[in-house]
mmCIF file of C-alpha atoms in Angstrom:
data_model
loop_
_atom_site.group_PDB
_atom_site.id
_atom_site.type_symbol
_atom_site.label_atom_id
_atom_site.label_comp_id
_atom_site.label_asym_id
_atom_site.label_seq_id
_atom_site.Cartn_x
_atom_site.Cartn_y
_atom_site.Cartn_z
ATOM 1 C CA MET A 10 10.547 -5.661 1.401
ATOM 2 C CA TYR A 11 10.222 -1.911 0.779
ATOM 3 C CA CYS A 12 7.798 0.532 2.385
ATOM 4 C CA TYR A 13 6.327 3.564 0.592
ATOM 5 C CA ARG A 14 4.239 6.390 2.048
ATOM 6 C CA LEU A 15 1.680 8.428 0.105
ATOM 7 C CA HIS A 16 1.048 11.979 1.365
ATOM 8 C CA PHE A 17 -2.091 13.209 -0.387
ATOM 9 C CA THR A 18 -2.146 16.809 -1.554
ATOM 10 C CA ALA A 19 -5.691 16.449 -2.895
ATOM 11 C CA PRO A 20 -8.720 14.308 -2.017
ATOM 12 C CA PHE A 21 -9.226 10.982 -3.774
ATOM 13 C CA HIS A 22 -12.109 8.738 -4.786
ATOM 14 C CA VAL A 23 -11.766 4.951 -4.995
ATOM 15 C CA ASP A 24 -14.853 2.922 -5.866
ATOM 16 C CA GLY A 25 -14.625 -0.191 -3.700
ATOM 17 C CA ARG A 26 -17.847 -1.673 -5.047
ATOM 18 C CA GLY A 27 -16.898 -1.534 -8.720
ATOM 19 C CA THR A 28 -20.478 -0.636 -9.619
ATOM 20 C CA GLY A 29 -20.154 3.050 -10.426
ATOM 21 C CA PHE A 30 -21.524 3.951 -6.991
ATOM 22 C CA TYR A 31 -20.043 7.428 -6.765
ATOM 23 C CA GLU A 32 -21.491 8.522 -3.427
ATOM 24 C CA GLU A 33 -18.940 6.647 -1.322
ATOM 25 C CA SER A 34 -15.199 6.163 -1.538
ATOM 26 C CA GLU A 35 -13.084 3.639 0.289
ATOM 27 C CA SER A 36 -10.645 5.234 2.714
ATOM 28 C CA PHE A 37 -7.759 2.989 1.659
ATOM 29 C CA ILE A 38 -6.485 1.656 -1.667
ATOM 30 C CA ARG A 39 -6.532 -2.062 -2.369
ATOM 31 C CA SER A 40 -3.588 -3.851 -3.929
ATOM 32 C CA ASP A 41 -5.231 -4.555 -7.303
ATOM 33 C CA THR A 42 -6.142 -0.883 -7.774
ATOM 34 C CA LEU A 43 -2.636 0.239 -6.813
ATOM 35 C CA SER A 44 -0.997 -2.337 -9.088
ATOM 36 C CA ALA A 45 -3.216 -1.385 -12.045
ATOM 37 C CA ALA A 46 -2.421 2.306 -11.578
ATOM 38 C CA ILE A 47 1.333 1.650 -11.572
ATOM 39 C CA VAL A 48 1.140 -0.681 -14.590
ATOM 40 C CA SER A 49 -0.880 1.896 -16.558
ATOM 41 C CA ILE A 50 1.752 4.576 -15.946
ATOM 42 C CA TRP A 51 4.622 2.165 -16.608
ATOM 43 C CA ALA A 52 3.010 1.156 -19.911
ATOM 44 C CA LEU A 53 3.164 4.794 -21.019
ATOM 45 C CA MET A 54 6.905 4.707 -20.344
ATOM 46 C CA GLU A 55 7.410 1.426 -22.227
ATOM 47 C CA PRO A 56 4.361 0.856 -24.478
ATOM 48 C CA GLN A 57 5.980 -2.089 -26.230
ATOM 49 C CA LYS A 58 5.949 -3.958 -22.903
ATOM 50 C CA ALA A 59 2.398 -3.030 -21.877
ATOM 51 C CA THR A 60 0.832 -6.495 -22.153
ATOM 52 C CA LEU A 61 3.833 -8.233 -20.581
ATOM 53 C CA LEU A 62 3.787 -5.801 -17.649
ATOM 54 C CA ALA A 63 0.074 -6.362 -17.096
ATOM 55 C CA GLU A 64 0.356 -10.161 -17.271
ATOM 56 C CA ASN A 65 3.406 -10.421 -15.026
ATOM 57 C CA PRO A 66 4.374 -7.209 -13.207
ATOM 58 C CA PRO A 67 7.956 -7.276 -11.826
ATOM 59 C CA PHE A 68 6.636 -6.314 -8.394
ATOM 60 C CA ILE A 69 4.117 -7.496 -5.815
ATOM 61 C CA LEU A 70 2.247 -4.919 -3.738
ATOM 62 C CA SER A 71 0.297 -4.907 -0.523
ATOM 63 C CA SER A 72 -2.792 -2.763 -0.193
ATOM 64 C CA ALA A 73 -2.225 0.804 1.038
ATOM 65 C CA PHE A 74 -3.120 1.304 4.712
ATOM 66 C CA PRO A 75 -3.480 4.355 6.998
ATOM 67 C CA PHE A 76 -0.671 5.998 8.928
ATOM 68 C CA PHE A 77 -0.401 9.094 11.124
ATOM 69 C CA ARG A 78 3.038 10.565 11.773
ATOM 70 C CA GLU A 79 5.067 7.524 12.876
ATOM 71 C CA THR A 80 2.078 5.338 13.773
ATOM 72 C CA TYR A 81 1.186 2.725 11.158
ATOM 73 C CA PHE A 82 -1.892 0.548 10.917
ATOM 74 C CA LEU A 83 -2.513 -2.904 9.445
ATOM 75 C CA PRO A 84 -5.810 -4.660 8.661
ATOM 76 C CA ARG A 85 -7.280 -6.528 11.587
ATOM 77 C CA PRO A 86 -6.715 -10.303 11.270
ATOM 78 C CA VAL A 87 -9.968 -12.010 10.338
ATOM 79 C CA ALA A 88 -9.448 -14.649 13.037
ATOM 80 C CA SER A 89 -9.580 -11.960 15.754
ATOM 81 C CA GLN A 90 -13.080 -10.820 14.829
ATOM 82 C CA ALA A 91 -14.791 -13.758 16.560
ATOM 83 C CA VAL A 92 -14.330 -12.342 20.057
ATOM 84 C CA ARG A 93 -15.714 -14.221 23.043
ATOM 85 C CA LEU A 94 -16.678 -11.790 25.784
ATOM 86 C CA SER A 95 -17.638 -12.358 29.379
ATOM 87 C CA ASN A 96 -21.116 -11.310 30.473
ATOM 88 C CA GLU A 97 -19.630 -8.193 32.047
ATOM 89 C CA LYS A 98 -18.130 -7.065 28.717
ATOM 90 C CA LEU A 99 -20.994 -7.844 26.350
ATOM 91 C CA GLY A 100 -21.912 -4.172 26.221
ATOM 92 C CA VAL A 101 -18.633 -3.244 24.490
ATOM 93 C CA GLY A 102 -18.913 -5.932 21.821
ATOM 94 C CA LYS A 103 -20.198 -3.583 19.119
ATOM 95 C CA ARG A 104 -17.417 -1.115 19.807
ATOM 96 C CA LEU A 105 -14.774 -3.820 19.438
ATOM 97 C CA LYS A 106 -16.430 -5.264 16.338
ATOM 98 C CA LYS A 107 -16.104 -1.963 14.461
ATOM 99 C CA ILE A 108 -12.310 -1.943 14.782
ATOM 100 C CA ARG A 109 -10.807 -2.424 11.328
ATOM 101 C CA TRP A 110 -7.208 -1.213 11.714
ATOM 102 C CA LEU A 111 -4.606 -2.083 14.360
ATOM 103 C CA GLU A 112 -1.385 -0.237 15.148
ATOM 104 C CA THR A 113 1.529 -2.454 14.105
ATOM 105 C CA SER A 114 2.690 -3.559 17.581
ATOM 106 C CA LEU A 115 -0.909 -4.334 18.527
ATOM 107 C CA TRP A 116 -1.392 -6.128 15.203
ATOM 108 C CA LYS A 117 1.578 -8.405 15.912
ATOM 109 C CA GLN A 118 0.142 -9.334 19.304
ATOM 110 C CA VAL A 119 -3.297 -10.066 17.871
ATOM 111 C CA ALA A 120 -1.858 -11.963 14.890
ATOM 112 C CA GLY A 121 0.081 -14.075 17.376
ATOM 113 C CA GLY A 122 -3.135 -15.090 19.153
ATOM 114 C CA GLN A 123 -3.778 -12.396 21.754
ATOM 115 C CA SER A 124 -7.478 -11.661 22.153
ATOM 116 C CA LEU A 125 -8.815 -8.208 21.376
ATOM 117 C CA ASP A 126 -11.373 -8.083 24.180
ATOM 118 C CA ASP A 127 -10.434 -5.199 26.496
ATOM 119 C CA PRO A 128 -11.378 -1.721 25.203
ATOM 120 C CA ASP A 129 -9.914 -0.118 28.338
ATOM 121 C CA SER A 130 -6.425 -1.076 27.138
ATOM 122 C CA LEU A 131 -7.028 0.531 23.733
ATOM 123 C CA HIS A 132 -7.355 3.964 22.234
ATOM 124 C CA ILE A 133 -10.139 3.545 19.652
ATOM 125 C CA TRP A 134 -9.971 6.305 17.118
ATOM 126 C CA GLN A 135 -12.595 7.203 14.517
ATOM 127 C CA ASP A 136 -14.451 4.017 15.539
ATOM 128 C CA SER A 137 -12.208 1.873 13.305
ATOM 129 C CA LEU A 138 -8.553 2.453 14.317
ATOM 130 C CA ALA A 139 -7.064 0.991 17.500
ATOM 131 C CA THR A 140 -3.752 1.578 19.253
ATOM 132 C CA PRO A 141 -2.482 0.685 22.722
ATOM 133 C CA SER A 142 -3.986 3.302 25.041
ATOM 134 C CA ALA A 143 -0.672 5.108 25.612
ATOM 135 C CA VAL A 144 0.046 5.517 21.891
ATOM 136 C CA GLY A 145 -3.074 7.378 20.801
ATOM 137 C CA ALA A 146 -3.179 10.055 23.486
ATOM 138 C CA ASN A 147 -2.262 12.968 21.184
ATOM 139 C CA PHE A 148 -4.087 11.949 18.035
ATOM 140 C CA PRO A 149 -6.543 14.305 16.287
ATOM 141 C CA ASP A 150 -10.233 13.497 16.190
ATOM 142 C CA ARG A 151 -10.070 12.181 12.629
ATOM 143 C CA LEU A 152 -7.322 10.864 10.373
ATOM 144 C CA TRP A 153 -9.516 11.243 7.303
ATOM 145 C CA ALA A 154 -12.797 12.934 6.467
ATOM 146 C CA GLU A 155 -15.407 12.060 3.855
ATOM 147 C CA GLU A 156 -17.090 14.587 1.608
ATOM 148 C CA GLU A 157 -20.029 14.249 -0.780
ATOM 149 C CA ARG A 158 -20.102 16.876 -3.499
ATOM 150 C CA PRO A 159 -23.041 17.313 -5.939
ATOM 151 C CA ARG A 160 -22.270 16.832 -9.626
ATOM 152 C CA LEU A 161 -24.219 17.148 -12.871
ATOM 153 C CA SER A 162 -24.464 14.135 -15.150
ATOM 154 C CA ILE A 163 -23.050 14.663 -18.656
ATOM 155 C CA GLU A 164 -24.674 13.194 -21.769
ATOM 156 C CA ARG A 165 -22.023 11.271 -23.671
ATOM 157 C CA HIS A 166 -23.301 11.950 -27.180
ATOM 158 C CA SER A 167 -23.599 15.746 -26.715
ATOM 159 C CA ASN A 168 -21.115 16.377 -23.879
ATOM 160 C CA ARG A 169 -23.767 18.588 -22.259
ATOM 161 C CA SER A 170 -25.187 18.429 -18.766
ATOM 162 C CA ALA A 171 -28.235 16.181 -18.421
ATOM 163 C CA GLU A 172 -31.044 18.374 -17.159
ATOM 164 C CA GLY A 173 -32.156 17.509 -13.648
ATOM 165 C CA GLN A 174 -29.722 14.594 -13.285
ATOM 166 C CA ILE A 175 -27.601 15.340 -10.229
ATOM 167 C CA PHE A 176 -25.497 12.783 -8.389
ATOM 168 C CA HIS A 177 -23.175 12.987 -5.397
ATOM 169 C CA PHE A 178 -19.468 12.222 -5.612
ATOM 170 C CA GLY A 179 -17.645 10.996 -2.500
ATOM 171 C CA ARG A 180 -14.055 12.006 -1.759
ATOM 172 C CA ILE A 181 -11.591 11.280 1.042
ATOM 173 C CA TYR A 182 -9.414 13.973 2.643
ATOM 174 C CA PHE A 183 -6.463 12.860 4.781
ATOM 175 C CA HIS A 184 -4.948 14.752 7.704
ATOM 176 C CA HIS A 185 -1.850 16.642 6.526
ATOM 177 C CA GLN A 186 0.350 14.544 8.848
ATOM 178 C CA GLY A 187 -1.136 11.253 7.682
ATOM 179 C CA GLY A 188 -1.847 9.283 4.546
ATOM 180 C CA LEU A 189 -1.535 5.755 3.206
ATOM 181 C CA TYR A 190 1.456 3.428 3.018
ATOM 182 C CA PHE A 191 2.139 0.106 1.325
ATOM 183 C CA PHE A 192 4.787 -2.583 1.016
ATOM 184 C CA ALA A 193 6.428 -3.813 -2.185
ATOM 185 C CA ARG A 194 8.673 -6.657 -3.285
ATOM 186 C CA PHE A 195 10.643 -6.543 -6.540
ATOM 187 C CA SER A 196 12.203 -9.063 -8.878
ATOM 188 C CA ASP A 197 15.434 -6.994 -9.061
ATOM 189 C CA ASP A 198 16.879 -3.546 -8.343
ATOM 190 C CA ALA A 199 16.277 -2.318 -11.893
ATOM 191 C CA SER A 200 12.575 -3.078 -11.527
ATOM 192 C CA ARG A 201 12.500 -1.177 -8.235
ATOM 193 C CA GLU A 202 14.061 1.890 -9.862
ATOM 194 C CA ASP A 203 11.559 1.777 -12.740
ATOM 195 C CA PHE A 204 8.723 1.297 -10.242
ATOM 196 C CA GLU A 205 9.760 4.370 -8.263
ATOM 197 C CA PHE A 206 9.944 6.430 -11.450
ATOM 198 C CA ALA A 207 6.422 5.259 -12.364
ATOM 199 C CA LEU A 208 5.250 6.058 -8.820
ATOM 200 C CA SER A 209 6.536 9.621 -9.228
ATOM 201 C CA LEU A 210 4.598 9.996 -12.480
ATOM 202 C CA LEU A 211 1.500 8.552 -10.815
ATOM 203 C CA ALA A 212 1.861 11.077 -7.984
ATOM 204 C CA ASP A 213 1.649 13.908 -10.525
ATOM 205 C CA SER A 214 -1.249 12.422 -12.505
ATOM 206 C CA GLY A 215 -3.292 11.129 -9.554
ATOM 207 C CA ILE A 216 -4.836 7.846 -8.477
ATOM 208 C CA GLY A 217 -8.503 6.906 -8.366
ATOM 209 C CA GLY A 218 -11.495 8.549 -10.032
ATOM 210 C CA ASP A 219 -12.030 12.077 -11.368
ATOM 211 C CA ARG A 220 -8.337 12.787 -11.835
ATOM 212 C CA ASN A 221 -9.126 15.397 -14.510
ATOM 213 C CA SER A 222 -10.460 17.561 -11.677
ATOM 214 C CA GLY A 223 -7.196 17.285 -9.743
ATOM 215 C CA ASN A 224 -8.191 14.432 -7.444
ATOM 216 C CA GLY A 225 -5.790 11.746 -6.242
ATOM 217 C CA LEU A 226 -2.569 13.783 -6.310
ATOM 218 C CA PHE A 227 0.109 12.880 -3.766
ATOM 219 C CA GLN A 228 3.770 13.008 -2.856
ATOM 220 C CA TRP A 229 5.642 9.900 -1.801
ATOM 221 C CA ASP A 230 8.635 8.949 0.285
ATOM 222 C CA HIS A 231 10.161 5.819 1.768
ATOM 223 C CA GLY A 232 8.648 4.493 4.981
ATOM 224 C CA PRO A 233 10.518 2.857 7.868
ATOM 225 C CA ASP A 234 11.223 -0.791 8.558
ATOM 226 C CA LEU A 235 8.163 -1.912 10.519
ATOM 227 C CA GLY A 236 9.594 -5.273 11.545
ATOM 228 C CA MET A 237 7.435 -7.335 9.194
ATOM 229 C CA ILE A 238 9.047 -10.573 8.052
ATOM 230 C CA ASP A 239 8.591 -12.851 5.069
ATOM 231 C CA PRO A 240 6.396 -15.836 5.913
ATOM 232 C CA GLY A 241 8.524 -18.667 4.569
ATOM 233 C CA ASN A 242 6.230 -21.682 4.405
ATOM 234 C CA GLY A 243 4.512 -21.167 7.755
ATOM 235 C CA PRO A 244 1.314 -19.501 8.997
ATOM 236 C CA SER A 245 0.763 -16.267 7.105
ATOM 237 C CA ILE A 246 -1.576 -13.297 6.922
ATOM 238 C CA ALA A 247 -2.484 -11.575 3.661
ATOM 239 C CA ILE A 248 -2.003 -7.816 3.496
ATOM 240 C CA SER A 249 -3.220 -7.713 -0.100
ATOM 241 C CA LEU A 250 -6.150 -9.096 -2.010
ATOM 242 C CA VAL A 251 -5.491 -12.661 -3.196
ATOM 243 C CA ASN A 252 -7.007 -14.713 -5.996
ATOM 244 C CA PRO A 253 -5.626 -18.250 -5.491
ATOM 245 C CA SER A 254 -3.845 -19.969 -8.350
ATOM 246 C CA PRO A 255 -4.628 -23.619 -9.225
ATOM 247 C CA THR A 256 -1.384 -24.682 -7.526
ATOM 248 C CA ASP A 257 -2.532 -22.974 -4.311
ATOM 249 C CA CYS A 258 -5.673 -25.111 -4.172
ATOM 250 C CA ARG A 259 -4.097 -28.248 -2.793
ATOM 251 C CA GLU A 260 -5.824 -30.841 -0.654
ATOM 252 C CA ASN A 261 -6.924 -29.402 2.699
ATOM 253 C CA TRP A 262 -5.450 -26.024 1.786
ATOM 254 C CA LEU A 263 -8.194 -24.193 3.680
ATOM 255 C CA ASP A 264 -7.876 -26.235 6.872
ATOM 256 C CA GLY A 265 -7.442 -23.848 9.781
ATOM 257 C CA ALA A 266 -7.873 -20.797 7.548
ATOM 258 C CA ALA A 267 -9.748 -17.662 8.589
ATOM 259 C CA TYR A 268 -10.653 -15.431 5.667
ATOM 260 C CA SER A 269 -13.002 -12.861 4.208
ATOM 261 C CA LEU A 270 -14.138 -12.631 0.584
ATOM 262 C CA VAL A 271 -14.182 -9.448 -1.476
ATOM 263 C CA SER A 272 -15.958 -9.074 -4.821
ATOM 264 C CA ARG A 273 -14.076 -6.968 -7.382
ATOM 265 C CA GLY A 274 -15.472 -5.522 -10.594
ATOM 266 C CA GLY A 275 -15.498 -2.086 -12.167
ATOM 267 C CA TRP A 276 -15.251 -0.316 -15.481
ATOM 268 C CA ILE A 277 -12.572 -0.353 -18.170
ATOM 269 C CA GLY A 278 -11.441 3.233 -18.591
ATOM 270 C CA GLY A 279 -12.656 4.998 -21.719
ATOM 271 C CA THR A 280 -14.735 2.085 -23.014
ATOM 272 C CA GLY A 281 -18.017 1.956 -21.103
ATOM 273 C CA LEU A 282 -17.421 -1.783 -20.613
ATOM 274 C CA ARG A 283 -17.370 -3.610 -17.296
ATOM 275 C CA ARG A 284 -14.591 -5.898 -16.181
ATOM 276 C CA SER A 285 -15.622 -9.454 -15.369
ATOM 277 C CA ARG A 286 -16.311 -9.698 -11.644
ATOM 278 C CA ILE A 287 -14.144 -12.010 -9.531
ATOM 279 C CA ARG A 288 -13.821 -12.823 -5.843
ATOM 280 C CA MET A 289 -10.655 -12.437 -3.820
ATOM 281 C CA PHE A 290 -9.531 -13.259 -0.318
ATOM 282 C CA GLY A 291 -9.509 -10.009 1.650
ATOM 283 C CA GLU A 292 -6.763 -8.320 3.637
ATOM 284 C CA GLY A 293 -6.298 -9.913 7.056
ATOM 285 C CA SER A 294 -7.071 -13.432 5.816
ATOM 286 C CA MET A 295 -4.911 -16.080 7.470
ATOM 287 C CA PHE A 296 -3.707 -19.406 6.028
ATOM 288 C CA ARG A 297 -1.426 -22.225 7.128
ATOM 289 C CA ARG A 298 1.024 -21.203 4.401
ATOM 290 C CA PRO A 299 1.192 -18.240 1.999
ATOM 291 C CA LEU A 300 -0.695 -18.402 -1.289
ATOM 292 C CA GLU A 301 1.008 -17.414 -4.519
ATOM 293 C CA GLY A 302 -2.115 -15.967 -6.113
ATOM 294 C CA ARG A 303 -2.315 -15.021 -9.777
ATOM 295 C CA VAL A 304 -2.996 -12.288 -12.302
ATOM 296 C CA VAL A 305 -6.477 -12.878 -13.741
ATOM 297 C CA GLU A 306 -7.720 -11.777 -17.161
ATOM 298 C CA VAL A 307 -11.040 -9.996 -16.629
ATOM 299 C CA SER A 308 -11.731 -8.838 -20.190
ATOM 300 C CA PRO A 309 -15.393 -8.769 -21.193
ATOM 301 C CA GLU A 310 -16.548 -9.692 -24.684
ATOM 302 C CA PRO A 311 -15.599 -7.800 -26.748
ATOM 303 C CA ALA A 312 -12.916 -5.714 -25.050
ATOM 304 C CA GLY A 313 -10.535 -5.064 -27.940
ATOM 305 C CA HIS A 314 -7.504 -5.752 -25.758
ATOM 306 C CA PRO A 315 -6.824 -7.948 -22.714
ATOM 307 C CA VAL A 316 -7.565 -6.515 -19.271
ATOM 308 C CA PHE A 317 -6.037 -7.976 -16.115
ATOM 309 C CA ARG A 318 -6.554 -7.839 -12.354
ATOM 310 C CA ASP A 319 -3.609 -8.458 -10.022
ATOM 311 C CA GLY A 320 -4.528 -11.098 -7.458
ATOM 312 C CA ARG A 321 -1.026 -12.149 -6.409
ATOM 313 C CA GLY A 322 -0.654 -12.530 -2.681
ATOM 314 C CA PHE A 323 1.470 -10.351 -0.426
ATOM 315 C CA PHE A 324 1.854 -12.245 2.854
ATOM 316 C CA VAL A 325 3.720 -11.610 6.082
ATOM 317 C CA SER A 326 4.529 -13.982 8.899
ATOM 318 C CA VAL A 327 2.250 -14.368 11.891
ATOM 319 C CA GLY A 328 5.312 -14.547 14.155
ATOM 320 C CA GLU A 329 7.425 -11.708 15.525
ATOM 321 C CA SER A 330 10.571 -10.526 13.776
ATOM 322 C CA GLN A 331 13.834 -11.481 15.390
#
């Protein structure tokens, strides 16, 4: 398991809704978006392998999550969101409910069954990030900031601005000492080397929307070992989006599971066509055993060429590393 950090040198825009809703951008990058960006760059390097790479990439990626300096965050386990509070603590319920990201040591405790019910023991940052109280003492007010910038609509047939048609475009700026990080697994060392070369090209071309304006540029480096362990065949938490394969859907496969569902759609670049919309299990979903997931063809009719969405699962163990 390898860890990669993205240090953004420009703001980025990622449409989490897949509906062309430009006003807002997600503040993290989901695994299917990251995988598609890498595959697109890799296909430019080896165009004869483009379809094969899209159907079966030689890597599996987690989603990309926030970090600040040496503090790393993971998505809150879905099972921890049903918090039972005493009457004395009911007033802090909304504050706890907003927490979306947990510092890794706190995440391991919560994933192992510890309740997240005492805000006095936490440093809650930007309403959505939580660390043990001692860890977050010297953090800035915000790890990222959101900006909405007015834009003019352009008529496709004339390439001129559409009179009176203004929209707002949302972008995310990260603190210069923070960014996003993700995990990766590879089929072999050669694939890892090719992946890192593609990641370097992606850093120079940008990720997300409006790259022609310089958005989405970053630098990358290797992150540390965060003590995450492979799940084996035991209880596991997804840190990617997952679209279950037919072999995953065995009898009673959802018994004891705690999961969220995320709808994924979007546009096919340069075509004006929409991808077929599918649902995925969200990050933080927990199952009795890891799911393999699958790459799903999401080509509309007619698309001209196959289009895929990576729904393979990246799982880590609920237990502590040894």
